[in-house]
C-alpha cells in the first residue's frame, strides 16, 4: 500500500513563544478518517557537534537539564537562530559554549527528534582540528563544564549508558562511525 501524507483541514495555535509553539491540527487521512486535535510542537532547528580537538580528543559539555532534572554529559550545540545557516550556528555555539574554533566542519546527519509530534530538525556536524581561541561566552541560563575524552573513553561512556540525551547519543554514534571510516 502506498503511504500518503495527511491533508491538513485546519490548524490553530494554542501557544506561540520563541522556544516552543503548540498548534492543534485537524487532518484527513488517506483512508478518509478525520483526525481531530492532533497536537504539533514547533521548535527551532538545532545543531549538534561532534567536536574533535587538534590532539584528537572529543569535546563534551556537562550541564544541568531542568525538565529531566539531571546533570547531563552531552555534545556541544544549540538552537540555530532564525535565518542562520546551520554550519554557522554550530560554529557559533561551539565558540560560545567551549571557546574552541575548528579547522573543518562537515554535516554528517540530519535527524528529526520526534517527527510524530515535533517539526524541528537536528543537524549533526563533525568538526575537527579544534583549538581553544577564547573563553566561554555563555547565555545567562547556561552553566556548563567543558570536558575532553578519548574516542575509546566516549565509546565506553556510550556502552555504560552515561550519555542521557538521546539525540546526543545518536550524534556520537554517527560521529564515531564517520571517524572510523576516515582511518
XYZ file of C-alpha atoms in Angstrom:
183
model
C 0.000 0.000 0.000
C 1.244 3.444 -0.870
C 1.527 5.740 2.165
C 0.207 9.255 1.504
C 0.652 12.434 3.514
C -2.258 13.603 5.629
C -4.323 16.536 4.359
C -4.422 19.391 6.877
C -8.032 20.647 7.098
C -7.490 23.258 9.805
C -4.856 24.472 12.210
C -4.851 26.852 15.164
C -2.174 27.984 17.578
C -2.544 27.449 21.306
C 0.884 28.818 22.312
C 3.341 30.907 20.282
C 6.613 31.569 22.089
C 10.234 31.950 20.995
C 11.342 28.489 22.137
C 8.186 26.478 21.564
C 4.941 26.815 19.679
C 1.995 24.463 20.115
C -0.656 24.122 17.467
C -3.590 21.776 17.045
C -4.444 20.418 13.598
C -7.420 18.614 12.116
C -6.321 16.254 9.356
C -7.877 13.934 6.817
C -6.093 10.590 6.438
C -5.781 8.656 3.183
C -8.498 6.215 4.320
C -10.957 9.121 4.699
C -10.869 9.236 8.503
C -10.602 12.673 10.108
C -8.160 13.077 12.983
C -9.191 15.917 15.290
C -6.934 17.518 17.890
C -3.549 16.411 16.560
C -1.051 18.423 18.619
C 2.153 19.598 16.962
C 5.141 21.250 18.682
C 7.049 23.736 16.546
C 10.586 24.049 17.896
C 13.510 25.824 16.264
C 16.087 23.665 14.487
C 19.183 22.633 16.456
C 22.785 21.858 15.633
C 24.921 19.297 17.484
C 28.683 18.966 17.220
C 30.984 16.017 17.310
C 33.905 18.257 18.157
C 37.411 16.810 17.868
C 40.329 18.802 19.237
C 43.685 19.129 17.451
C 45.058 16.441 19.806
C 42.203 14.050 18.837
C 40.049 14.420 21.962
C 36.257 14.622 21.789
C 34.922 17.759 23.439
C 31.796 17.237 25.543
C 29.913 19.505 27.930
C 28.273 18.740 31.245
C 25.250 20.754 32.361
C 22.005 20.599 34.316
C 18.803 19.853 32.381
C 15.775 21.093 34.287
C 12.932 19.205 32.551
C 14.562 15.825 33.249
C 16.186 17.059 36.499
C 19.575 15.553 35.571
C 23.183 16.589 35.224
C 23.826 15.555 31.618
C 27.020 14.821 29.673
C 26.375 15.992 26.115
C 27.873 17.073 22.824
C 28.073 20.855 22.415
C 25.468 22.602 20.299
C 22.268 24.548 20.451
C 19.496 26.383 18.681
C 20.013 27.698 15.174
C 18.875 31.307 15.017
C 16.119 32.197 12.503
C 17.666 32.532 9.038
C 21.059 31.284 10.246
C 22.926 28.663 8.212
C 23.224 25.526 10.407
C 27.008 25.336 9.905
C 27.395 28.944 11.046
C 25.120 28.142 14.002
C 27.095 25.108 15.134
C 30.392 27.018 14.885
C 28.875 29.916 16.870
C 27.513 27.573 19.547
C 30.880 25.809 19.880
C 32.734 29.066 20.273
C 30.226 30.317 22.871
C 29.977 27.073 24.869
C 33.551 25.791 24.670
C 35.772 28.616 23.415
C 37.066 26.334 20.631
C 37.415 27.114 16.919
C 37.756 24.350 14.310
C 39.618 23.820 11.020
C 36.908 21.731 9.349
C 33.173 21.222 9.616
C 31.135 18.531 7.848
C 27.421 17.736 8.074
C 27.139 14.024 8.909
C 23.455 13.582 9.835
C 20.101 15.339 9.828
C 17.670 13.873 12.338
C 14.109 14.606 13.427
C 13.923 14.429 17.252
C 10.304 13.254 17.225
C 8.616 13.570 13.820
C 5.296 12.336 15.203
C 4.800 15.466 17.298
C 7.618 17.953 16.526
C 8.583 19.892 13.413
C 12.258 20.588 14.094
C 15.425 19.015 12.776
C 18.779 18.443 14.423
C 21.829 18.881 12.225
C 24.859 16.901 13.386
C 28.287 18.118 12.344
C 31.745 16.616 12.651
C 34.272 19.351 13.401
C 37.985 18.608 13.534
C 41.176 20.438 14.458
C 39.718 22.255 17.463
C 41.854 24.792 19.296
C 40.802 26.920 22.249
C 40.763 30.509 20.965
C 38.689 32.314 23.589
C 36.919 31.943 26.907
C 33.313 30.748 27.087
C 30.533 33.273 26.402
C 27.513 31.564 27.942
C 23.888 32.680 27.960
C 22.527 33.826 31.325
C 20.837 30.462 31.972
C 23.847 28.341 30.933
C 26.263 26.859 33.436
C 28.379 24.152 31.843
C 31.756 22.483 32.101
C 33.857 21.585 29.077
C 35.398 18.106 29.251
C 37.702 16.215 26.869
C 37.623 12.451 26.286
C 39.494 9.996 24.097
C 37.493 8.182 21.446
C 37.773 4.971 23.474
C 36.502 6.755 26.591
C 33.445 8.050 24.687
C 32.742 4.557 23.377
C 32.870 3.302 26.970
C 30.521 6.081 28.130
C 28.039 5.014 25.443
C 28.397 1.328 26.398
C 27.682 2.244 30.038
C 24.661 4.392 29.070
C 26.296 7.531 30.504
C 25.081 9.828 27.693
C 21.481 10.568 28.725
C 20.346 12.781 25.851
C 19.161 10.546 23.009
C 19.962 12.976 20.176
C 23.455 13.402 21.562
C 23.970 9.651 21.814
C 22.792 9.330 18.200
C 25.147 12.146 17.166
C 28.049 10.369 18.842
C 27.240 7.107 17.067
C 27.217 8.919 13.693
C 30.414 10.748 14.590
C 32.232 7.636 15.754
C 31.199 5.775 12.595
C 32.499 8.651 10.460
C 35.775 8.829 12.399
C 36.248 5.068 11.983
C 35.617 5.356 8.225
C 38.246 8.111 7.924
C 41.030 5.934 9.408
